[in-house]
Short mmCIF file of C-alpha atoms and ligand atoms in Angstrom, two decimals:
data_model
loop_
_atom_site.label_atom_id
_atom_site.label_comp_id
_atom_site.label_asym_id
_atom_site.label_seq_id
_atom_site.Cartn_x
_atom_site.Cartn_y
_atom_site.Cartn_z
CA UNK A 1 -35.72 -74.85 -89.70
CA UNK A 2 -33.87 -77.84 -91.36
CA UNK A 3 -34.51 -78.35 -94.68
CA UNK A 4 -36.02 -81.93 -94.31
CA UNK A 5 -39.26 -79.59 -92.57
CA UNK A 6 -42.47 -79.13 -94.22
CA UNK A 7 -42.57 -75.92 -96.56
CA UNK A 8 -45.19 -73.03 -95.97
CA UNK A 9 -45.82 -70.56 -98.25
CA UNK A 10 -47.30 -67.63 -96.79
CA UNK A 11 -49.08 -66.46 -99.81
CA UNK A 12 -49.73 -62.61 -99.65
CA UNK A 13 -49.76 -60.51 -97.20
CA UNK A 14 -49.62 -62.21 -93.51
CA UNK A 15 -49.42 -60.83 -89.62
CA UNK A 16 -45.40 -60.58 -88.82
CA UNK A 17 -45.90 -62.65 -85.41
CA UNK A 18 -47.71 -65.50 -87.23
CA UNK A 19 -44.61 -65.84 -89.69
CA UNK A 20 -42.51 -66.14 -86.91
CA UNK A 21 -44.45 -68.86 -85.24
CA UNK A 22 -44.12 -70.68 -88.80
CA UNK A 23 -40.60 -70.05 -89.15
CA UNK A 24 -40.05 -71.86 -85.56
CA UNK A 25 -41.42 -74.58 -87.13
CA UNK A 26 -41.28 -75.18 -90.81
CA UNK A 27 -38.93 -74.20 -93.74
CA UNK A 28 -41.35 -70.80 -95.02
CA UNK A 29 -41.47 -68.94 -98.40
CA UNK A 30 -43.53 -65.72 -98.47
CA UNK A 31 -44.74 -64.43 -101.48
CA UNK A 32 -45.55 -60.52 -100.64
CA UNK A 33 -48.27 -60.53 -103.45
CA UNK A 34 -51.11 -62.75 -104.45
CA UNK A 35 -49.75 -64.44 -107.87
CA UNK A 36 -47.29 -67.29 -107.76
CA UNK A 37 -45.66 -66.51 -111.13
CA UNK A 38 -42.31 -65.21 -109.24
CA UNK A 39 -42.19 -69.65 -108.24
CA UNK A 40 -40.10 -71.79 -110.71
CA UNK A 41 -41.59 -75.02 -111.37
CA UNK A 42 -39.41 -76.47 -109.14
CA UNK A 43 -40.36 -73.95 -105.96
CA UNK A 44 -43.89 -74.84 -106.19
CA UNK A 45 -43.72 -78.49 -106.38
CA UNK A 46 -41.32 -78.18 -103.10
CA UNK A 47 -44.46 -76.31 -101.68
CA UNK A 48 -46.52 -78.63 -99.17
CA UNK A 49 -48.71 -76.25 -97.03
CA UNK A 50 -50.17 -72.45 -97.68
CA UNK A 51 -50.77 -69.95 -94.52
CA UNK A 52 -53.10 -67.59 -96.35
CA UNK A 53 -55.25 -64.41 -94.38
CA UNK A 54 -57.58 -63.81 -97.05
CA UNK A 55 -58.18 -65.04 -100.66
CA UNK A 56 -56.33 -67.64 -102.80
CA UNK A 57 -57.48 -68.35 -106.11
CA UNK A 58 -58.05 -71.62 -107.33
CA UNK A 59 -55.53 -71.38 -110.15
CA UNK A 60 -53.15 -71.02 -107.17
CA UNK A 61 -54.39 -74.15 -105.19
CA UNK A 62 -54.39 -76.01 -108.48
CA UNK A 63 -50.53 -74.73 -109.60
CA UNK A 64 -48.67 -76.30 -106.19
CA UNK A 65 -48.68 -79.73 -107.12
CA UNK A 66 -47.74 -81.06 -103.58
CA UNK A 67 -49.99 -78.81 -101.81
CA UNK A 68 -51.55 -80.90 -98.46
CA UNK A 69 -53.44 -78.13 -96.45
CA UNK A 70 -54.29 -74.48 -96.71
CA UNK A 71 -54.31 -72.91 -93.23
CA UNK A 72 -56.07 -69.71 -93.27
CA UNK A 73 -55.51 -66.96 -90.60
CA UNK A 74 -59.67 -66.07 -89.64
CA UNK A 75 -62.32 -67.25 -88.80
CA UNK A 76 -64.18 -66.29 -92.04
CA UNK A 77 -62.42 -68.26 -94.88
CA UNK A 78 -64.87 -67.32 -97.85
CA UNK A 79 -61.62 -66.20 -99.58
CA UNK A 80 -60.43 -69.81 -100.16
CA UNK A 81 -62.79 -72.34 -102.19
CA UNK A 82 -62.38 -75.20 -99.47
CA UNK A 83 -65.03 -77.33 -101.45
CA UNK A 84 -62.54 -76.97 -104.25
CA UNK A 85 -59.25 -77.46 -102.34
CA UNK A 86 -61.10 -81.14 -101.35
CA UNK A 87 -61.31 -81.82 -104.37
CA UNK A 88 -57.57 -82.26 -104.73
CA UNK A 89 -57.49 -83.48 -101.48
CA UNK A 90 -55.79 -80.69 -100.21
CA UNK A 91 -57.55 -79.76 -96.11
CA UNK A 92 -58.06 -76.49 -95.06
CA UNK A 93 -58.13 -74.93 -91.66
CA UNK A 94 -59.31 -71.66 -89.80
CA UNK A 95 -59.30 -69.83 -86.68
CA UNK A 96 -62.32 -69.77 -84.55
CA UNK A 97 -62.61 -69.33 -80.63
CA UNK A 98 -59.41 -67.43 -80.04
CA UNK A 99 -60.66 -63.54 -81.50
CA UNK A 100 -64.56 -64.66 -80.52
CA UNK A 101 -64.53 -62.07 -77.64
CA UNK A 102 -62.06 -59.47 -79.02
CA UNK A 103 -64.44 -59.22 -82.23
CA UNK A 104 -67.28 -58.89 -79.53
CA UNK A 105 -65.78 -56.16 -78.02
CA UNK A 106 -65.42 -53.93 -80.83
CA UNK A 107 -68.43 -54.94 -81.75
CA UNK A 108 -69.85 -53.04 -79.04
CA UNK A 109 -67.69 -50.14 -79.40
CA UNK A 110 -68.80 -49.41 -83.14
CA UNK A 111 -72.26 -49.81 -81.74
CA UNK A 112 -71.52 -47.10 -78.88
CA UNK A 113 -69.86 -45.07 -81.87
CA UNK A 114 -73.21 -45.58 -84.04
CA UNK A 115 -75.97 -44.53 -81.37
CA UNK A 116 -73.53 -41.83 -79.69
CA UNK A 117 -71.94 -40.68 -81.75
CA UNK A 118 -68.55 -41.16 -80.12
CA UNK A 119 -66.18 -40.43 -83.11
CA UNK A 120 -67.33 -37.15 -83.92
CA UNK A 121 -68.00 -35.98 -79.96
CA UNK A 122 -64.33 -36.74 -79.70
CA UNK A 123 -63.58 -34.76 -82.42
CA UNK A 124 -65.53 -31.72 -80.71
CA UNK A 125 -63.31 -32.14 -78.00
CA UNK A 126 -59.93 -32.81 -79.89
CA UNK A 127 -60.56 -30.03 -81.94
CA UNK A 128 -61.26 -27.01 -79.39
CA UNK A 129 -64.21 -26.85 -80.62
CA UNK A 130 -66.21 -27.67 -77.25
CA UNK A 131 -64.92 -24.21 -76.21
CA UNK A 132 -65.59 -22.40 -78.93
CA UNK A 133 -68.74 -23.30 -79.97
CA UNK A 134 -70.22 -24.69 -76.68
CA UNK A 135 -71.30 -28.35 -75.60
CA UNK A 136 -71.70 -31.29 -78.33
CA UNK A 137 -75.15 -31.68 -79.43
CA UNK A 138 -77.69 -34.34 -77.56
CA UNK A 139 -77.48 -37.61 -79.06
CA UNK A 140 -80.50 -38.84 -80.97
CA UNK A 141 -80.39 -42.34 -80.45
CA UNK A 142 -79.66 -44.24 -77.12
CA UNK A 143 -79.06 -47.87 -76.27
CA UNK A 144 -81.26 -47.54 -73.78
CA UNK A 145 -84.77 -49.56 -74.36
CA UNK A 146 -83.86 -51.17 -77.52
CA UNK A 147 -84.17 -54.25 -79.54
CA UNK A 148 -81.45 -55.58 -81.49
CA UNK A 149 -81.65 -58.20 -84.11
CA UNK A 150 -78.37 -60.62 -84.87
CA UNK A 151 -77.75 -61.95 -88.41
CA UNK A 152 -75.19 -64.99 -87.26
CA UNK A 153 -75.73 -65.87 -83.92
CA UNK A 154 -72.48 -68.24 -83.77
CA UNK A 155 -69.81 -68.17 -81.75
CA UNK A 156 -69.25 -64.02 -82.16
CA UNK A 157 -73.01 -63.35 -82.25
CA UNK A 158 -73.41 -65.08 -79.33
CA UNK A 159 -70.53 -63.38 -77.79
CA UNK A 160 -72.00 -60.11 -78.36
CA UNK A 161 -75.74 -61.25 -77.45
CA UNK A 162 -73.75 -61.71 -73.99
CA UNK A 163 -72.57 -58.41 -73.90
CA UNK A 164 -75.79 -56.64 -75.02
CA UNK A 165 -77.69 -58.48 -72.41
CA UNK A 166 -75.63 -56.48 -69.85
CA UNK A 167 -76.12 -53.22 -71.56
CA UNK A 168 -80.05 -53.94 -70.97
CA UNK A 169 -80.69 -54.30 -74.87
CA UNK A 170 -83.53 -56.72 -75.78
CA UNK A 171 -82.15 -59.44 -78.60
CA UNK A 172 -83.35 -61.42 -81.52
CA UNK A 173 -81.42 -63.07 -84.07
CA UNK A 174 -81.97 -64.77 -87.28
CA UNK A 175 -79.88 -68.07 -88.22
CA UNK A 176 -80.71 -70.42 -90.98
CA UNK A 177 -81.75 -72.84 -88.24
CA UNK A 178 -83.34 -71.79 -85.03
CA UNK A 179 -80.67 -72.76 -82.27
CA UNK A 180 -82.12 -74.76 -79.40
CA UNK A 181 -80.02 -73.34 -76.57
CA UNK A 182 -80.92 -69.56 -76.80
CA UNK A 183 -84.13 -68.36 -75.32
CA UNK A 184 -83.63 -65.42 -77.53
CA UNK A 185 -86.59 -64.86 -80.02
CA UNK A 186 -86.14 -66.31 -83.92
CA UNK A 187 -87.16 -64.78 -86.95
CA UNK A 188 -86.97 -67.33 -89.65
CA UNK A 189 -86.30 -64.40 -92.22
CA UNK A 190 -84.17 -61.79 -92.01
CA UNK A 191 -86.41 -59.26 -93.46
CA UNK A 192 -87.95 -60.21 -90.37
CA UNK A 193 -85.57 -59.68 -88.22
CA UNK A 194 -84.62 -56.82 -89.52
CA UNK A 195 -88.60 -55.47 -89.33
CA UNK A 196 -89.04 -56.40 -85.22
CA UNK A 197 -85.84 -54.54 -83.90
CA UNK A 198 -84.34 -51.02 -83.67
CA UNK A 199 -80.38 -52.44 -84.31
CA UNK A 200 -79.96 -54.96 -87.16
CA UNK A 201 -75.76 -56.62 -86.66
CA UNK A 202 -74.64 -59.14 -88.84
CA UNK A 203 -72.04 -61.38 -87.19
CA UNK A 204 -72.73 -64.00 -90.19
CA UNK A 205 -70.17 -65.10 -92.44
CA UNK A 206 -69.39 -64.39 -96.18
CA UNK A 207 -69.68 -66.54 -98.67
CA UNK A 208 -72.90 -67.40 -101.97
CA UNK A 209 -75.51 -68.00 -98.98
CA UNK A 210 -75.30 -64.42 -97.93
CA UNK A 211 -74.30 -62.84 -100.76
CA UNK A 212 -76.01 -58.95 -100.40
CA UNK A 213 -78.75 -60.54 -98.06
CA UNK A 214 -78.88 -57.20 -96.45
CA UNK A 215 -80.31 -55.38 -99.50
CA UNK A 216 -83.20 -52.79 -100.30
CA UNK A 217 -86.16 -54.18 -98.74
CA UNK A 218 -84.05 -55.61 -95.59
CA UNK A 219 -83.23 -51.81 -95.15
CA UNK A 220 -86.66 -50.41 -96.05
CA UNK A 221 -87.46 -53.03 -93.00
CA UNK A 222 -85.30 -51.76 -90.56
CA UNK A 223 -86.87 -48.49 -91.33
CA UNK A 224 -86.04 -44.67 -90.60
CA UNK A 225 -85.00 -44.75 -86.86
CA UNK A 226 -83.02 -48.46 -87.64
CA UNK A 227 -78.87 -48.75 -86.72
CA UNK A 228 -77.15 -51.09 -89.23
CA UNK A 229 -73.80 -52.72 -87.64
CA UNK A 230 -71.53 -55.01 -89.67
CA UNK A 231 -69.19 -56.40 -88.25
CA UNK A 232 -69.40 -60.21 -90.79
CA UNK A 233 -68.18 -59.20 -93.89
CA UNK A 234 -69.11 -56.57 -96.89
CA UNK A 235 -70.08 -58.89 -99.22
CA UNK A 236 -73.23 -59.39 -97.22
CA UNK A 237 -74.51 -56.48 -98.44
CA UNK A 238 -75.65 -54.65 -101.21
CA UNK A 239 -73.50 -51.54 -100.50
CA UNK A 240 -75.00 -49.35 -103.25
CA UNK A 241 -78.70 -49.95 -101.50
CA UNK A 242 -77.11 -49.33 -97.95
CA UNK A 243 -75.77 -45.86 -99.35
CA UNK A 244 -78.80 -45.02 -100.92
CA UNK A 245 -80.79 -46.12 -97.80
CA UNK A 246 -78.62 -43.45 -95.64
CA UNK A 247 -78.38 -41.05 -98.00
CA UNK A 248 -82.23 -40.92 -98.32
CA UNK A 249 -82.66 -42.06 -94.19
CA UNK A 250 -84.44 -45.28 -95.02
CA UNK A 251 -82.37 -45.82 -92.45
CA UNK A 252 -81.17 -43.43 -89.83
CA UNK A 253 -77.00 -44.77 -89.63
CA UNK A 254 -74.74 -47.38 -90.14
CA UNK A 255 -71.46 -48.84 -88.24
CA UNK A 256 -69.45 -50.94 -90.42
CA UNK A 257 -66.46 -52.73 -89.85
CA UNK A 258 -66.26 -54.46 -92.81
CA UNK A 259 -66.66 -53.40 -97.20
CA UNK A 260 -67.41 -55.28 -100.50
CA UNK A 261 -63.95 -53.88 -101.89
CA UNK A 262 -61.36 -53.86 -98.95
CA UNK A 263 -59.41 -51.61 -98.60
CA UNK A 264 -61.69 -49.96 -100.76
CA UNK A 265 -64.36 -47.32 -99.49
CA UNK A 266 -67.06 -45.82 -102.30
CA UNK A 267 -66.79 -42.53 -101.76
CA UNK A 268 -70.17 -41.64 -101.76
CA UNK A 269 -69.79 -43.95 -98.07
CA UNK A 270 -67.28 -41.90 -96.95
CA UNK A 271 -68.86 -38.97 -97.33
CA UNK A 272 -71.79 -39.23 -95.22
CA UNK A 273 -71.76 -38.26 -91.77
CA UNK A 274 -74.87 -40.68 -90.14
CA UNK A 275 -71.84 -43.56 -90.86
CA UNK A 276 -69.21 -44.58 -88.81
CA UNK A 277 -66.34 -46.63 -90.59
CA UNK A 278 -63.76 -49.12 -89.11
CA UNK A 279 -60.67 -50.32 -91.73
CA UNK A 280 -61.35 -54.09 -90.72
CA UNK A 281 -59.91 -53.86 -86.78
CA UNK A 282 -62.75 -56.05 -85.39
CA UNK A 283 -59.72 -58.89 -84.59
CA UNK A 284 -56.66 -56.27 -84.85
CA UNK A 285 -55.51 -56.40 -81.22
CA UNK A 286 -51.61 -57.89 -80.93
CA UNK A 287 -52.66 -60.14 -78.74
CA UNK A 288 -55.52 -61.89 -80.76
CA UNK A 289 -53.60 -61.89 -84.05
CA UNK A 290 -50.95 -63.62 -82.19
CA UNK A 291 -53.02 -66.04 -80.91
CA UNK A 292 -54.72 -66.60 -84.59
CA UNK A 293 -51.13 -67.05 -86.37
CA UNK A 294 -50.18 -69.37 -83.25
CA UNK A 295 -53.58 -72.07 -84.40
CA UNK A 296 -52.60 -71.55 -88.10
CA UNK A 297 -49.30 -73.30 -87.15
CA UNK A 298 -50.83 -75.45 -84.55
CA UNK A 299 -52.70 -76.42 -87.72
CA UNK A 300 -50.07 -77.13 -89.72
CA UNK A 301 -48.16 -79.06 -87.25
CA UNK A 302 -50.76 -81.48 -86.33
CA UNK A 303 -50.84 -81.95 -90.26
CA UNK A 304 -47.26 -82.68 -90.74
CA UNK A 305 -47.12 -84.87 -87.24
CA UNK A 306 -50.35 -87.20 -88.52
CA UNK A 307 -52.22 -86.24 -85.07
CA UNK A 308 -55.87 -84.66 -85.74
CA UNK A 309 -56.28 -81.27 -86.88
CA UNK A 310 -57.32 -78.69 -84.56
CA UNK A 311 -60.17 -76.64 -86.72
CA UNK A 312 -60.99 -77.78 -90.06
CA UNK A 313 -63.62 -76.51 -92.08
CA UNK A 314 -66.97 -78.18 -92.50
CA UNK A 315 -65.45 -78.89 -96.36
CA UNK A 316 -62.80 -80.87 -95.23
CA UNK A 317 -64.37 -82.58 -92.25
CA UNK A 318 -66.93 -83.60 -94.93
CA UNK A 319 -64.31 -84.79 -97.23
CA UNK A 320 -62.27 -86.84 -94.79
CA UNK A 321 -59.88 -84.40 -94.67
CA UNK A 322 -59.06 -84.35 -90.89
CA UNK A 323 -56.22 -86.18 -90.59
CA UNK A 324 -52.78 -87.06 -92.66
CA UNK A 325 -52.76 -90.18 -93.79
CA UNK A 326 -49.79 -92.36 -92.51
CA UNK A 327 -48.14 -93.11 -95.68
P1 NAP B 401 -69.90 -69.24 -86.58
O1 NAP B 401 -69.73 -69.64 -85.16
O2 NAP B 401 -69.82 -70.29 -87.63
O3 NAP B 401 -71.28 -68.47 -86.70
C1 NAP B 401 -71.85 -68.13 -87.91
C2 NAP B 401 -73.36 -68.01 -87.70
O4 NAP B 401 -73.92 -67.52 -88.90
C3 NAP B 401 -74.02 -69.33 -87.38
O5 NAP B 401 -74.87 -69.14 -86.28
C4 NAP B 401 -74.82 -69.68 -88.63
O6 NAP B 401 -76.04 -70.34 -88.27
C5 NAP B 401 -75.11 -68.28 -89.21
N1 NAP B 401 -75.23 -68.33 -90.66
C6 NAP B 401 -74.45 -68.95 -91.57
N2 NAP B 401 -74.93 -68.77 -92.81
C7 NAP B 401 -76.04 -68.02 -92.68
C8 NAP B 401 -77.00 -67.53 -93.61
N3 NAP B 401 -76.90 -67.78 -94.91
N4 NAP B 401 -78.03 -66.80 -93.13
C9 NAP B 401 -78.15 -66.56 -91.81
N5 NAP B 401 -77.28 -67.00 -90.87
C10 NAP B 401 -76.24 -67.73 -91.31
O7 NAP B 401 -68.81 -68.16 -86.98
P2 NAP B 401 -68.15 -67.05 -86.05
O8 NAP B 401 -66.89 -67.55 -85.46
O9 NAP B 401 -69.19 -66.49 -85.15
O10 NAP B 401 -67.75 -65.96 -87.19
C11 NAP B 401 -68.75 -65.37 -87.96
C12 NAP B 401 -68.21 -64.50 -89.07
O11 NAP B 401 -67.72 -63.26 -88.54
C13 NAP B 401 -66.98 -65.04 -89.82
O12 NAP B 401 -67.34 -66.01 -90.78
C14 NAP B 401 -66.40 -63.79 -90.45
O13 NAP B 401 -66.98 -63.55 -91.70
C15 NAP B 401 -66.83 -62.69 -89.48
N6 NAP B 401 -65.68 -62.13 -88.76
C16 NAP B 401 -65.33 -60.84 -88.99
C17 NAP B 401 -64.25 -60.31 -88.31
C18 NAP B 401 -63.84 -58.90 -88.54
O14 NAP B 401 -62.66 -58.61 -88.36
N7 NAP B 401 -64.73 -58.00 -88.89
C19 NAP B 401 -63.51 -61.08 -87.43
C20 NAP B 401 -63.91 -62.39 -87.23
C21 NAP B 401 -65.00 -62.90 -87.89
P3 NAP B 401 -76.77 -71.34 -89.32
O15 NAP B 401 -75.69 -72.29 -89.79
O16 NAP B 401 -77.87 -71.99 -88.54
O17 NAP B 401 -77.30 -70.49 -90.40
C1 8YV B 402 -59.10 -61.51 -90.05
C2 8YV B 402 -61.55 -61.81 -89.96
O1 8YV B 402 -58.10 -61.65 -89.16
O2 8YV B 402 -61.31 -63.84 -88.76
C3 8YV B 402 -61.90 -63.22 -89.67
O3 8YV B 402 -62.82 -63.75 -90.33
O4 8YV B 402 -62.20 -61.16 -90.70
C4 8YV B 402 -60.37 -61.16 -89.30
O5 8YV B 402 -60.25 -61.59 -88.00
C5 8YV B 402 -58.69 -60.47 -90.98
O6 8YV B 402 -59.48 -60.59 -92.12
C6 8YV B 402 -57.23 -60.63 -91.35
O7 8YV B 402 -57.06 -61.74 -92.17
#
């Protein structure tokens, strides 16, 4: 790129195809960890835009003096303080729509590894064991005549409401508002929720309003024979009560995508054998990364070019932050 181009930092670490969609396009500076102290004065006031998959401080937002937008690489972008970032006028952007259905379908696949145990059958097989010691045991759970209940029924809960609906499973969901384009039923708590079905999934994102919503009671709720999926993100629960709950079988097993300490596991979680544990994969297909690190710089160059951006965050829409001003 000439040197006249915008500059990117890609701060920490960031998908290889989505740096080379940036370096088609801008002048780029990656920074392989999270702490810009490695960036003279001078490199960080030549800094105008951050790709970011993940969390930036604020200290870092607030040390680029010529910083214009953050675009982060997901959907979920409770790793960057957007409120903040508007407050120095600096936009932010995210990726929704293009890994909707690829998060759906694994999704369903850690669901089919929860309730049948798919993991460890394949194991069985794998290991010789099936001759040895006979057939895998009979499943206790089965999708078949259940109720699940949806904790985010957005664009990916929806997406996976779709796909339950053809695998015959009854839904309910509980949003902060009731939407008014679902016939689904609404429980206006998720205690609730979590109380009328068999198969509790949060699809919701992180972030202070859902800080460990799922906690104690909400698993007391779900109750002995309940399936906890989470797919949204860790922070949304209160791991050391979701441990507890299947240690003791409050609840009977739990599918989970997503931790409050990525890449960290507790070990008491990894330990128990009525869990099945994903490293964070829900988006992790070539193909969907691609197309995430594709509207990061489709982002980015709308920016730079003055035309609207593509997907801001409610922050920045609500700061005015849509659009470069002509200068
Ligand atoms: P979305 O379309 O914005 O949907 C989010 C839904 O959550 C909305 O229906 C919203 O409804 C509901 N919600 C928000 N705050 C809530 C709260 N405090 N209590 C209850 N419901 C709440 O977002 P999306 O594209 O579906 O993505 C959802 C989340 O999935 C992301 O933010 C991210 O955390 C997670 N995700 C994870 C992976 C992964 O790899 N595991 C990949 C992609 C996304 P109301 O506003 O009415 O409450
Ligand atoms: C991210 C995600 O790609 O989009 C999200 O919210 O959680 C994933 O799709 C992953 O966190 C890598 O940044």
């Amino acid at each position: 790129m000439t040197s006249s181009s915008p500059t990117v930092l890609v701060f920490g670490p960031y998908n290889g195809d989505g740096i080379a969609e940036l370096e088609k396009r801008f002048t780029v500076r990656k920074l392989e960890t999270r702490d810009l102290s490695g960036l003279s004065e001078a490199e960080r006031a030549e800094v105008n835009a951050v790709a970011v998959a993940g969390h930036i401080p604020n200290s870092a937002i607030d040390a680029l003096p010529h910083l214009e937008i953050i675009g982060h690489f997901g959907v979920g972008y409770d790793g960057v303080d957007a409120a903040h970032a508007a407050t120095r006028g600096v936009a932010v952007t995210n990726t929704p729509d293009v890994l909707t259905e690829e998060v759906a379908d694994t999704t369903l696949g850690l669901l089919l590894m929860t309730v049948r145990e798919l993991g460890r059958a394949e194991e069985h097989a794998r290991s010789g064991r099936w001759e040895t010691d006979g057939a895998y045991p009979l499943t206790r759970f089965s999708l078949r005549g259940k109720t699940a209940g949806i904790m985010g029924l957005g664009r990916i809960g929806l997406a996976i409401a779709k796909r339950l609906e053809a695998f015959g499973v009854t839904i309910r969901y509980h949003n902060r508002s009731q939407r008014t384009d679902v016939t689904y039923g609404y429980d206006d708590t998720l205690e609730g929720l979590a109380k009328a079905v068999d198969i509790l999934i949060v699809a919701a994102p992180g972030g202070a309003s859902t800080e460990k919503a799922v906690n104690a009671a909400v698993l007391g709720a779900l109750g002995s024979d309940g399936i906890f999926i989470n797919i949204g993100r860790g922070s949304t629960v209160d791991e050391p009560a979701l441990i507890e709950a299947l240690e003791k079988g409050t609840i009977a097993r739990a599918g989970l995508d997503v931790f409050a300490d990525e890449p960290r596991i507790p070990e008491a979680l990894r330990k128990l054998d009525n869990v099945v544990l994903l490293p964070h994969v829900a988006s992790a297909s070539r193909d969907t990364r691609r197309a995430m690190g594709q509207l990061v710089a489709d982002n980015l160059s709308a920016w730079f070019a003055g035309d609207a951006l593509p997907t801001t965050v409610p922050e920045s829409d609500k700061a005015g932050l849509t659009q470069r001003k002509k200068s």
